Coordinates of C-alpha atoms in Angstrom, one line a residue:
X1 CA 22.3 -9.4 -15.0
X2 CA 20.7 -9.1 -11.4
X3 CA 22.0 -11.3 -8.8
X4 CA 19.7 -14.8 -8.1
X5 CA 19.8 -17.4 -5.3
X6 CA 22.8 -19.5 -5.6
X7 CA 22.6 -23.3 -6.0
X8 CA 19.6 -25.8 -5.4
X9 CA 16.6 -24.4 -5.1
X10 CA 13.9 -26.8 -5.7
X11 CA 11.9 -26.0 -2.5
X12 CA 11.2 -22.9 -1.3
X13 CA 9.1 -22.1 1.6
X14 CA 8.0 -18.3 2.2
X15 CA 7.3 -17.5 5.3
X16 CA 3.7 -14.9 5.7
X17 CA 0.6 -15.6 3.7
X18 CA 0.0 -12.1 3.2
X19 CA -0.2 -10.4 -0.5
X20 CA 3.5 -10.3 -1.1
X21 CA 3.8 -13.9 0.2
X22 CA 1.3 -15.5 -1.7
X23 CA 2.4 -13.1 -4.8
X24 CA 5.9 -14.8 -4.5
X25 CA 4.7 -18.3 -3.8
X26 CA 2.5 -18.7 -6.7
X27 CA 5.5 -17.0 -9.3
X28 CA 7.6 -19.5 -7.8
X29 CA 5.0 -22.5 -8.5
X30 CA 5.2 -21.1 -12.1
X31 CA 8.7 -21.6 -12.4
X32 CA 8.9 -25.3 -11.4
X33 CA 9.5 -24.7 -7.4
X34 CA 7.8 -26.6 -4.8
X35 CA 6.5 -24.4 -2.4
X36 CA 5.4 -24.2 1.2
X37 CA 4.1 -21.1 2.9
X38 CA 3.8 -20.8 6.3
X39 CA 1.5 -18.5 7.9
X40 CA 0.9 -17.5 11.6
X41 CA -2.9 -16.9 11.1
X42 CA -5.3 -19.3 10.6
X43 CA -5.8 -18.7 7.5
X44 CA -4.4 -16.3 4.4
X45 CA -4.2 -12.1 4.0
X46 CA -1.9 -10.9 6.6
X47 CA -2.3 -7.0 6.9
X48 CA -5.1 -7.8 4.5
X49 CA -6.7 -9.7 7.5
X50 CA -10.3 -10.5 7.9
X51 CA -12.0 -10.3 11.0
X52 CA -16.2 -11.1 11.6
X53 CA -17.5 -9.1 14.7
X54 CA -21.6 -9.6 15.2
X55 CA -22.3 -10.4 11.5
X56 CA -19.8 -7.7 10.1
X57 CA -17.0 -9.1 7.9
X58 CA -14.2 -6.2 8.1
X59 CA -11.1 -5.8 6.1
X60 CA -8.8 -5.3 9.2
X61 CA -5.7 -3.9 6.4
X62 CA -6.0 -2.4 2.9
X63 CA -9.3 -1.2 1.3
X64 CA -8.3 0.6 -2.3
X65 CA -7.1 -2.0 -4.8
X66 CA -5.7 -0.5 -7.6
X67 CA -3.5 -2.0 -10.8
X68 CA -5.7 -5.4 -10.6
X69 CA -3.8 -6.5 -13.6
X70 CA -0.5 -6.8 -11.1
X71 CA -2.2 -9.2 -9.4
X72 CA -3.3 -11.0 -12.3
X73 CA 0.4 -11.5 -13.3
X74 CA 0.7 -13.6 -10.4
X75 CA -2.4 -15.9 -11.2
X76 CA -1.1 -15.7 -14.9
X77 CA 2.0 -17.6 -13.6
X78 CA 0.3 -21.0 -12.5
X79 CA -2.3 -20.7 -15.2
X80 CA -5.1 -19.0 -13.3
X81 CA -7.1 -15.9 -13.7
X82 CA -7.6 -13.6 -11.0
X83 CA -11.2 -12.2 -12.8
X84 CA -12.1 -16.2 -12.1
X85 CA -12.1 -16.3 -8.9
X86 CA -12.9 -12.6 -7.8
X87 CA -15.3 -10.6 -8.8
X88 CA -13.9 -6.9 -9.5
X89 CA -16.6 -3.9 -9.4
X90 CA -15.3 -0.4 -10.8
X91 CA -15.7 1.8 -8.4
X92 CA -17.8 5.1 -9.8
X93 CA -16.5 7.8 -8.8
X94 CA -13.3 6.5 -7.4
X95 CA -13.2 8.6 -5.0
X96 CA -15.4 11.5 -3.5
X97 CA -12.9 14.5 -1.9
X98 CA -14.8 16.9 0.7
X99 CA -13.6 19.8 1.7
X100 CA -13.6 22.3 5.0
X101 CA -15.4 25.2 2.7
X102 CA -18.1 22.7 2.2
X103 CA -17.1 21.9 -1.4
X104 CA -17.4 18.7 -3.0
X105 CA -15.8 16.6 -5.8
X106 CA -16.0 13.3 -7.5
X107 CA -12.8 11.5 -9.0
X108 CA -13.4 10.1 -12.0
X109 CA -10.5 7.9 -13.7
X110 CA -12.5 8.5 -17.3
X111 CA -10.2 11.5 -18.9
X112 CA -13.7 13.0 -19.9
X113 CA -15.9 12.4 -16.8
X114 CA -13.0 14.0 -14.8
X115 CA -12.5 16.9 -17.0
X116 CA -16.2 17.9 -16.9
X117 CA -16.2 17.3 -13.0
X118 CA -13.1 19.6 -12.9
X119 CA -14.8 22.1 -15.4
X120 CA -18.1 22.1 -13.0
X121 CA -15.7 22.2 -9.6
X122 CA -13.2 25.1 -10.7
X123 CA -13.5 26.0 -14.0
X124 CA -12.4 25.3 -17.6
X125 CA -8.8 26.7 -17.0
X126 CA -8.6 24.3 -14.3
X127 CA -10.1 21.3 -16.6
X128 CA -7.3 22.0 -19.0
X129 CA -4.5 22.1 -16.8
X130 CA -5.9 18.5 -15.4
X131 CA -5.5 17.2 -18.9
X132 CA -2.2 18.4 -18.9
X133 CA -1.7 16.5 -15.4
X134 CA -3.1 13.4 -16.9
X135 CA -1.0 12.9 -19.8
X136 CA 2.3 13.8 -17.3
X137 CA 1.0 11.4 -14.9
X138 CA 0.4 9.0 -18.3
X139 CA 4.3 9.4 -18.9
X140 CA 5.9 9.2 -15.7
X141 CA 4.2 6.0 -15.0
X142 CA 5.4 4.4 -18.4
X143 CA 9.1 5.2 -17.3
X144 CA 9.0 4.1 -13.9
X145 CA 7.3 1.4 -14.2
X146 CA 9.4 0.2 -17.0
X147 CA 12.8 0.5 -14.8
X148 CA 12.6 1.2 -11.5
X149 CA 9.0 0.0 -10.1
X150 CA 9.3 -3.6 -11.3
X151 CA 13.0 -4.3 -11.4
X152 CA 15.3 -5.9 -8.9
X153 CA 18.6 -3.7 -8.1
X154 CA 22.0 -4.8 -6.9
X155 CA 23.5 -1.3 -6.4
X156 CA 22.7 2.5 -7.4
X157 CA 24.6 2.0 -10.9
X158 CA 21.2 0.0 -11.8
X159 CA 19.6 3.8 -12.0
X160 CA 22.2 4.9 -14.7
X161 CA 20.0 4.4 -17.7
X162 CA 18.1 6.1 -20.6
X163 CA 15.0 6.0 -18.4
X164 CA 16.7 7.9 -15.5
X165 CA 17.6 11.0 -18.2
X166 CA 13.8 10.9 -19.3
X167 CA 12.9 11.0 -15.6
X168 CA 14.6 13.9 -15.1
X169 CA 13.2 15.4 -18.3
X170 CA 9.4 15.3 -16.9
X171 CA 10.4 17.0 -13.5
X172 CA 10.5 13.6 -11.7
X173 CA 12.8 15.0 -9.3
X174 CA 11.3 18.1 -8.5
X175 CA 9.0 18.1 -5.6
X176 CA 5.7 16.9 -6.1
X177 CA 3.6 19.6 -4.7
X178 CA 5.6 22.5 -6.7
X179 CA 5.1 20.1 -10.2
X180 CA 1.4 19.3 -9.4
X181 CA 1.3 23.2 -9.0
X182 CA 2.1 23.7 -12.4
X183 CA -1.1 22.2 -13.7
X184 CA -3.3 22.8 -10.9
X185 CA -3.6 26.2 -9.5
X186 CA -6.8 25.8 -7.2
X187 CA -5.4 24.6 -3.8
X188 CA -8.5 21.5 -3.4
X189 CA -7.3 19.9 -6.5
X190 CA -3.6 19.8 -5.7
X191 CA -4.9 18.0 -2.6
X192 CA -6.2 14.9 -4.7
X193 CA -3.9 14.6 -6.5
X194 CA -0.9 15.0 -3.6
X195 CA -2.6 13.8 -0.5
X196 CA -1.1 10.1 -1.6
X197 CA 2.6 11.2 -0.8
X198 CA 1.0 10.6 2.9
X199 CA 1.0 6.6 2.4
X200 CA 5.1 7.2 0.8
X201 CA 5.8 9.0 4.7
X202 CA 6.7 12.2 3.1
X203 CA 5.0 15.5 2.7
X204 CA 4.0 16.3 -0.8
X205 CA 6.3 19.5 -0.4
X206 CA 9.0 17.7 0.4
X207 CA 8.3 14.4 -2.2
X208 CA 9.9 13.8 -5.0
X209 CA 7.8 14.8 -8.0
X210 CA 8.4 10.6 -9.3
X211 CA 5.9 9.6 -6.7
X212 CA 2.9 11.5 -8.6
X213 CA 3.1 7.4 -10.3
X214 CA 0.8 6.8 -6.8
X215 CA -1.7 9.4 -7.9
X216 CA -2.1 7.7 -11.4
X217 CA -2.8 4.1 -9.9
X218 CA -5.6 6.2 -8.2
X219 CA -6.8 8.8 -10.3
X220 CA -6.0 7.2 -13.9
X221 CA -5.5 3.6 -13.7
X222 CA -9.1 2.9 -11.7
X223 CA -9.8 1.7 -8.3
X224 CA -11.5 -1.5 -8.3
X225 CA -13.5 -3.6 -5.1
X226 CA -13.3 -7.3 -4.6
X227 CA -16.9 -8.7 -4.3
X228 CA -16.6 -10.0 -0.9
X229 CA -14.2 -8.0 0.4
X230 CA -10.4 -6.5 0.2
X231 CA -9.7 -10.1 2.0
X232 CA -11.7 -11.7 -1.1
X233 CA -7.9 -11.1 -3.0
X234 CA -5.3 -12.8 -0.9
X235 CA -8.0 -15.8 -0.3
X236 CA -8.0 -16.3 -4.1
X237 CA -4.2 -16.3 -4.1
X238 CA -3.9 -18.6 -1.6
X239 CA -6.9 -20.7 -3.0
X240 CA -4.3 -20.4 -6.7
X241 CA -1.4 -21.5 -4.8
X242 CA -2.9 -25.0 -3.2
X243 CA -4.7 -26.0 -6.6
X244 CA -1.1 -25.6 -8.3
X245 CA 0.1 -27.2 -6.1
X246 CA 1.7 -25.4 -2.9
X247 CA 1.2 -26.8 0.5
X248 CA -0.5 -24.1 3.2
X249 CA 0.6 -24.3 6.9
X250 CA -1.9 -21.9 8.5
X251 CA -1.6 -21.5 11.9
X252 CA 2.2 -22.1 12.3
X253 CA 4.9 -19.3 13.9
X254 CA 8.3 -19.5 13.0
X255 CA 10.4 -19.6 15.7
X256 CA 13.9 -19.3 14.5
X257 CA 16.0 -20.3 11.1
X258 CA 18.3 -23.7 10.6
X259 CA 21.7 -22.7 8.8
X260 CA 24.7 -24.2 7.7
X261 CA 27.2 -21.4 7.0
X262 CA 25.6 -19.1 5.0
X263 CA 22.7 -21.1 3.9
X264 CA 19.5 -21.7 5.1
X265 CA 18.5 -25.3 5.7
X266 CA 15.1 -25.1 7.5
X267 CA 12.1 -23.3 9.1
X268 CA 11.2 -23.7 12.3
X269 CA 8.1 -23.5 13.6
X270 CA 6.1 -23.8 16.9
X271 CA 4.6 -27.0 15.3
X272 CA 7.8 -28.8 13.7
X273 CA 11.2 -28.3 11.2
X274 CA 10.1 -27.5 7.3
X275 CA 13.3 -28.4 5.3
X276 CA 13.8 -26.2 2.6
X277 CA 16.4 -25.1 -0.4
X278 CA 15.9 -21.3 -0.2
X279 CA 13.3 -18.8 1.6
X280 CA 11.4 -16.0 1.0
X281 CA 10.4 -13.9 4.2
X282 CA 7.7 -11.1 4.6
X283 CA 7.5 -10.4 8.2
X284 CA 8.5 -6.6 8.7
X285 CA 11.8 -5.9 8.4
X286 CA 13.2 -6.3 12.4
X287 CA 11.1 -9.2 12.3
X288 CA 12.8 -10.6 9.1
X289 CA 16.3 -10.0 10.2
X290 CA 15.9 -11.1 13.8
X291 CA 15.3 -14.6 12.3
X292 CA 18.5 -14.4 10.1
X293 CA 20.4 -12.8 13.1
X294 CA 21.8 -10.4 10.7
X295 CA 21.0 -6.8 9.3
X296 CA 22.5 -4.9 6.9
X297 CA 24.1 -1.6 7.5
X298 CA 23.3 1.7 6.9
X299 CA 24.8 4.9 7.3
X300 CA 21.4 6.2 9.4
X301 CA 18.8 4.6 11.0
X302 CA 15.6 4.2 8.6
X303 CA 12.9 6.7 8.8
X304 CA 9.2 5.0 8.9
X305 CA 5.9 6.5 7.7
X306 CA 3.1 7.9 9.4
X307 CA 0.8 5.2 11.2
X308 CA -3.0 5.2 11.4
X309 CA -5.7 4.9 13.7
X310 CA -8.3 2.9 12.1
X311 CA -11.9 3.1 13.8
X312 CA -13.7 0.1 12.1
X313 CA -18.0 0.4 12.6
X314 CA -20.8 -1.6 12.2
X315 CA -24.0 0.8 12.0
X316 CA -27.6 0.6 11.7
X317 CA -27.4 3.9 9.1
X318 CA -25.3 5.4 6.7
X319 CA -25.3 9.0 5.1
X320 CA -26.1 9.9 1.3
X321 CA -22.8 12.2 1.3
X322 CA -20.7 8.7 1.6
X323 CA -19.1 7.4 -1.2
X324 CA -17.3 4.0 -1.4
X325 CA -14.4 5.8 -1.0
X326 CA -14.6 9.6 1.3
X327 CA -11.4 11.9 1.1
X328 CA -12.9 14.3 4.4
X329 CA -9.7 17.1 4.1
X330 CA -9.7 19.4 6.7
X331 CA -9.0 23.1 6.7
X332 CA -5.2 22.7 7.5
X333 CA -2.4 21.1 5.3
X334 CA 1.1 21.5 5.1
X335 CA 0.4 21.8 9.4
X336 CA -1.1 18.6 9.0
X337 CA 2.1 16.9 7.3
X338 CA 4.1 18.8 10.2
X339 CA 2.2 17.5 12.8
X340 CA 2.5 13.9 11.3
X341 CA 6.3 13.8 10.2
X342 CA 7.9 16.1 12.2
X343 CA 6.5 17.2 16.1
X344 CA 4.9 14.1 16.1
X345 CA 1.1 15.7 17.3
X346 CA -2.0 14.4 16.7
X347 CA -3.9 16.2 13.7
X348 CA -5.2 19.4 14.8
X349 CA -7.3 19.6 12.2
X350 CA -8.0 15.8 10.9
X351 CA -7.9 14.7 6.8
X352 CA -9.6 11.4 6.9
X353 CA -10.2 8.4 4.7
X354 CA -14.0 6.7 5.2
X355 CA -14.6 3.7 3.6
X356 CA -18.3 2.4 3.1
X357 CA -17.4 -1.1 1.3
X358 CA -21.5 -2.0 2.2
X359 CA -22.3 0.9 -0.5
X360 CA -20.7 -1.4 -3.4
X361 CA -21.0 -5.1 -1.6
X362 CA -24.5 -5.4 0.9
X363 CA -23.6 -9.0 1.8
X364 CA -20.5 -7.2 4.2
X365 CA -23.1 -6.6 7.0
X366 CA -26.4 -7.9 8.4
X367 CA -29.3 -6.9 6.4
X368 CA -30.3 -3.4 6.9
X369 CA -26.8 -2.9 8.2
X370 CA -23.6 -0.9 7.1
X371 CA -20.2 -0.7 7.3
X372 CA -17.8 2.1 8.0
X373 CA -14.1 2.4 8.1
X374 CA -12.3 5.7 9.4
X375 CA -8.8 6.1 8.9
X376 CA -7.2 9.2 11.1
X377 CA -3.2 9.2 9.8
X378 CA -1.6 9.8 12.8
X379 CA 2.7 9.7 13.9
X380 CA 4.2 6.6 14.3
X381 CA 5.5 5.4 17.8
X382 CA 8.8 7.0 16.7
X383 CA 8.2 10.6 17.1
X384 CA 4.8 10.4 18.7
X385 CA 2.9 9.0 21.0
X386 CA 4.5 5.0 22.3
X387 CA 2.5 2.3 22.4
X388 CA 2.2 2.2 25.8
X389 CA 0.6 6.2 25.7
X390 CA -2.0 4.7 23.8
X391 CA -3.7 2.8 26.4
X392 CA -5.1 5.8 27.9
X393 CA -4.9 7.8 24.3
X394 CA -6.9 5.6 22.3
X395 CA -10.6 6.0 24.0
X396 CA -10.1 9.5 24.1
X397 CA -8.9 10.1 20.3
X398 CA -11.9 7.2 19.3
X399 CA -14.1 9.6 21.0
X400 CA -12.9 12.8 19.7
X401 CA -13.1 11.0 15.8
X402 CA -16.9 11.1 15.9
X403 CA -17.4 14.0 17.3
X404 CA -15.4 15.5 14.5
X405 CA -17.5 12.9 12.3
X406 CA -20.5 14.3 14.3
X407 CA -19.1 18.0 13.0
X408 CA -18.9 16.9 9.5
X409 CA -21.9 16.1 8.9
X410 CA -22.3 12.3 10.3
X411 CA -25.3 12.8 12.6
X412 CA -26.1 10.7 15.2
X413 CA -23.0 8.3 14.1
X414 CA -22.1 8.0 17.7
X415 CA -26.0 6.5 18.6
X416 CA -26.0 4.3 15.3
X417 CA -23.0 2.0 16.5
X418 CA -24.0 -1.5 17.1
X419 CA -20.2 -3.1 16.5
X420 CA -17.1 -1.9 16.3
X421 CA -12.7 -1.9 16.2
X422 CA -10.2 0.9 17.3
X423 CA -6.8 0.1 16.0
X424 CA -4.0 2.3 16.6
X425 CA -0.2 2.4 16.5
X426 CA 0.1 0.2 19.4
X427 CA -2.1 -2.5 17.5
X428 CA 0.0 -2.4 14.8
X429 CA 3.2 -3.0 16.9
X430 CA 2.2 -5.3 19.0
X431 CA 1.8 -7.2 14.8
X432 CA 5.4 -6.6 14.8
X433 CA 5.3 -3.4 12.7
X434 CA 8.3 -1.3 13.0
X435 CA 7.4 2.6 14.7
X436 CA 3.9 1.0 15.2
X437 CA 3.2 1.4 11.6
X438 CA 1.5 -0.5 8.5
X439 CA 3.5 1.7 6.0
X440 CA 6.8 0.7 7.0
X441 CA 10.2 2.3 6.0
X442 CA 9.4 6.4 4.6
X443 CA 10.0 6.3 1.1
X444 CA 12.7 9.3 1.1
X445 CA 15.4 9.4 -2.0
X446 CA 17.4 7.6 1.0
X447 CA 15.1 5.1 1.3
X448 CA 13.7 4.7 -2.3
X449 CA 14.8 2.2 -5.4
X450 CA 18.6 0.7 -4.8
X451 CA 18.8 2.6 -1.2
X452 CA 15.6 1.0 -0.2
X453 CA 16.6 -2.2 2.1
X454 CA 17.1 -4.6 0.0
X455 CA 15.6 -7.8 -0.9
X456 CA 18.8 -9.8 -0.5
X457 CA 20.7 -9.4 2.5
X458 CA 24.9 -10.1 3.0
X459 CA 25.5 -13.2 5.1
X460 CA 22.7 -15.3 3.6
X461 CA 23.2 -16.7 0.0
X462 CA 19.4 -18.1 -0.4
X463 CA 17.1 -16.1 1.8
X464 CA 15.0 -13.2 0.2
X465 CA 12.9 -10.6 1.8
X466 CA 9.8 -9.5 0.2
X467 CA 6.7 -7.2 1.5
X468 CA 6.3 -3.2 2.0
X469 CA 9.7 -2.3 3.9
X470 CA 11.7 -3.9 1.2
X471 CA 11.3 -3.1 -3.1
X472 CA 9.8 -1.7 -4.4
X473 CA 7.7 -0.3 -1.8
X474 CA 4.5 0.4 0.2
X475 CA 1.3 -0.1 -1.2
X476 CA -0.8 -2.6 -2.4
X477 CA 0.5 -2.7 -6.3
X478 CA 4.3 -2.7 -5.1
X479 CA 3.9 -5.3 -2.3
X480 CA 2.3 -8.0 -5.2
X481 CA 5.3 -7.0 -7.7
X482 CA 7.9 -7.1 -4.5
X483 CA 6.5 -11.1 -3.9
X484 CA 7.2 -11.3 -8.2
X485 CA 10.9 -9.9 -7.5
X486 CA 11.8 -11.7 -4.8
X487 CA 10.9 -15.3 -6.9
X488 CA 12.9 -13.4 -9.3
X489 CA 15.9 -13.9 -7.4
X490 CA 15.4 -17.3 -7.0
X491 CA 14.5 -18.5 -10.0
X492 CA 16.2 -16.2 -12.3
X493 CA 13.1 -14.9 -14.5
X494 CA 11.2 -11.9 -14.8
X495 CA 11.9 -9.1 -12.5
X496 CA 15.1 -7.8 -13.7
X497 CA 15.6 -4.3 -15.5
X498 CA 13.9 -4.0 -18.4
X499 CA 15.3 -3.3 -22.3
X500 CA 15.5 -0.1 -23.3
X501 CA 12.6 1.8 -25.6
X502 CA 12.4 1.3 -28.6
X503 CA 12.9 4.4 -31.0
X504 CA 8.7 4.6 -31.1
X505 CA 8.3 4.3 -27.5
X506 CA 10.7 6.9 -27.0
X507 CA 8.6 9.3 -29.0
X508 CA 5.8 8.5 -26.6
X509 CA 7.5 9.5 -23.4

């Protein structure tokens, strides 16, 4: 048995109206709770924000939804259904990855449409050995999922299970570029199949092996697109939550937390007192304990991820060699994931994500019109560049961006603005992110499964942390399931370790 919340618990409040908040709040309305979620905002997504500049509707967090089904869960628990109230397109091909030879390729999540775009990229022996990456990837997912994805953990003894020896078995804690390498040979396609160990805050080199299960939400499970938007999801949520019955303070900081020994008795916000029984919070983590005036310890100080600079633009053209979704890898690599985790550079040698959400939803952007996002991974505050550098950094590295765009093959991108956003590290700080960065704590063994912060914290008998820096992790998939653990705790239901195979399943893994 997991630990849970202590006494009464009737009403909750959670504090953040972001995807892990609203995940939380509407388990919790499933299990009987009363709920009230306040938000800071003016209205519900948090990083998965919404902002509308000159008839553009940008995504200001998030823009690949994978694992819809996770968020279904939560509509599942007050009744609801998430394909109800958002429309989810399939995105075809998932992904299209460019490279500096001038090389293409389209990722497919069909097995067959893959194989025969692997066939036509690099050859047949390469197709094979894809297969072969597939079903690993196929297996891997199954037993982390199972036991350490979605599962709350009270200490390290929770990883001593039969799942932890079939771990082992499939190389899970190898390192993730070496085990991709034995089914890949061709450099490019290790790259797709790697590059997500970026978004963990660890080079793929240097990853464990496990967190290929990132590359199978991607390249096997399907990436999907929310008619309207990424922000299209955490307005359904919050939509869910107040038809079930949860009441939605927009608008509303929290200011500190009322306590009687080592219970939480209220919220307090710049707009009144919010009694409560327990509470879930969602801020980032120095946020989070600041308000309970407590932190746990740890032998080091955490490590955080790479930030980004995202360069959000309205234009008055696009470019046919777009996808929804553009990998753009430069020449370098393993420089690359120096630059960003270690000497704390800008990219020499950029890999970018660019997002065209107007390719899949028109209604985004005037008519005629189309949007871009351009995500440049760069090092968090940390090791590179502070906030206050970026003043003076940030119109220089926005101009540098297109003319690397410019280089790639975007002409005239620079003359076809009409509208645009630069965020950078010292956006996201200023949002109270830790090192300046949306990806919160690195996901090192140190910092991974039971040695992740927790989402209970000594000192505090009914207050539970949810979001990215807490479990299971970073990412849009494991930020819904953290909101579904952290009601866990509270209300005792699903979210604890899972049974072990049975004798058939076994023979699957």
């Amino acid at each position: 048995m997991t630990r849970t919340v202590p006494g009464r618990t009737d009403h909750v409040v959670v504090v953040g109206a972001g995807l892990a908040g609203l995940s939380a709040a509407l388990h919790l309305l499933g299990a009987g709770r009363r709920v009230t979620v306040v938000e800071r905002d003016a209205g519900p997504g948090g990083r998965a924000g919404r902002m509308e500049l000159d008839g553009f509707r940008i995504d200001t967090g998030p823009t690949v939804l994978t694992m819809p089904d996770l968020a279904d869960e939560a509509f599942a628990a007050v009744g609801d259904c998430l394909r109800e109230r958002v429309e989810l397109v399939p995105l075809h091909p998932a992904y299209r990855a460019r490279f500096a030879d001038g090389s293409g390729l389209d990722v497919h999540t069909g097995a067959d449409a893959m194989a025969a775009e692997v066939e036509r990229f690099a050859g047949a022996r390469e197709a094979a050995g894809y297969l072969r990456l597939r079903g690993w990837l196929e297996r891997l997912h199954r037993v982390q999922m199972r036991r350490f994805i979605d599962a709350n953990f009270d200490s390290p003894l929770g990883l001593l299970n039969a799942d932890l020896a079939r771990l082992a078995a499939l190389g899970g804690f190898g390192r993730l570029d070496a085990r991709i390498g034995r089914f890949l040979r061709d450099e490019r396609l290790r790259r797709v199949f790697s590059f997500q160990a970026l978004y963990a805050g660890v080079p793929p080199a240097r990853a464990l092996a496990a967190y290929a299960v990132i590359a199978y939400m991607d390249t096997v499970a399907g990436v999907y697109f929310p008619r309207g938007g990424m922000h299209a999801l955490p307005r359904a949520m919050a939509d869910a939550a107040a038809d079930a019955g949860a009441e939605l303070r927009f608008g509303q900081e929290v200011s500190r937390l009322e306590r009687s020994g080592d219970r939480i008795t209220a919220v307090v916000t710049d707009q009144g007192r919010v009694p409560c029984d327990a509470v879930v919070l969602t801020p980032d983590l120095p946020v989070a304990y600041a308000l309970l005036g407590r932190r746990p310890r740890r032998p080091v100080r955490l490590r955080h991820s790479p930030s980004a600079v995202v360069l959000h633009l309205g234009t008055d053209r696009t470019w046919p060699r777009l996808a929804h979704h553009t990998l753009d890898f430069g020449a370098a690599w393993r420089t690359t994931f120096d630059e960003l985790t270690r000497t704390g550079r800008l990219m020499s040698d950029p890999s970018l994500l660019i997002t065209r959400p107007t390719a899949t939803d028109p209604s985004l952007a005037p008519p005629g019109r189309h949007l871009h996002y351009v995500l440049a991974p760069c090092p968090n505050t940390d090791i590179g560049p502070g906030a206050a550098a970026w003043t003076d950094l940030a119109p220089r590295y926005r101009d540098a961006l297109l003319r690397e765009l410019e280089r790639r093959g975007l002409d005239g991108i620079g003359s076809a603005i009409e509208a645009e956003c630069l965020v950078t590290p010292a956006t996201w700080r200023a949002r109270g992110h830790a090192a300046g960065t949306p990806f919160s704590a690195a996901h090192t063994f140190a910092q991974t499964g039971p040695f992740r912060p927790r989402n209970l914290v000594r000192g505090t008998e009914n207050a539970v942390l949810a979001g990215c820096g807490t479990t299971p992790g970073v990412g849009v998939p494991t930020v819904l399931l953290s909101g579904k653990l952290a009601a866990a705790r509270i209300t005792g239901g699903p979210g604890r370790p899972r049974l072990p195979l049975t004798s058939a399943q076994e023979a699957s893994v």
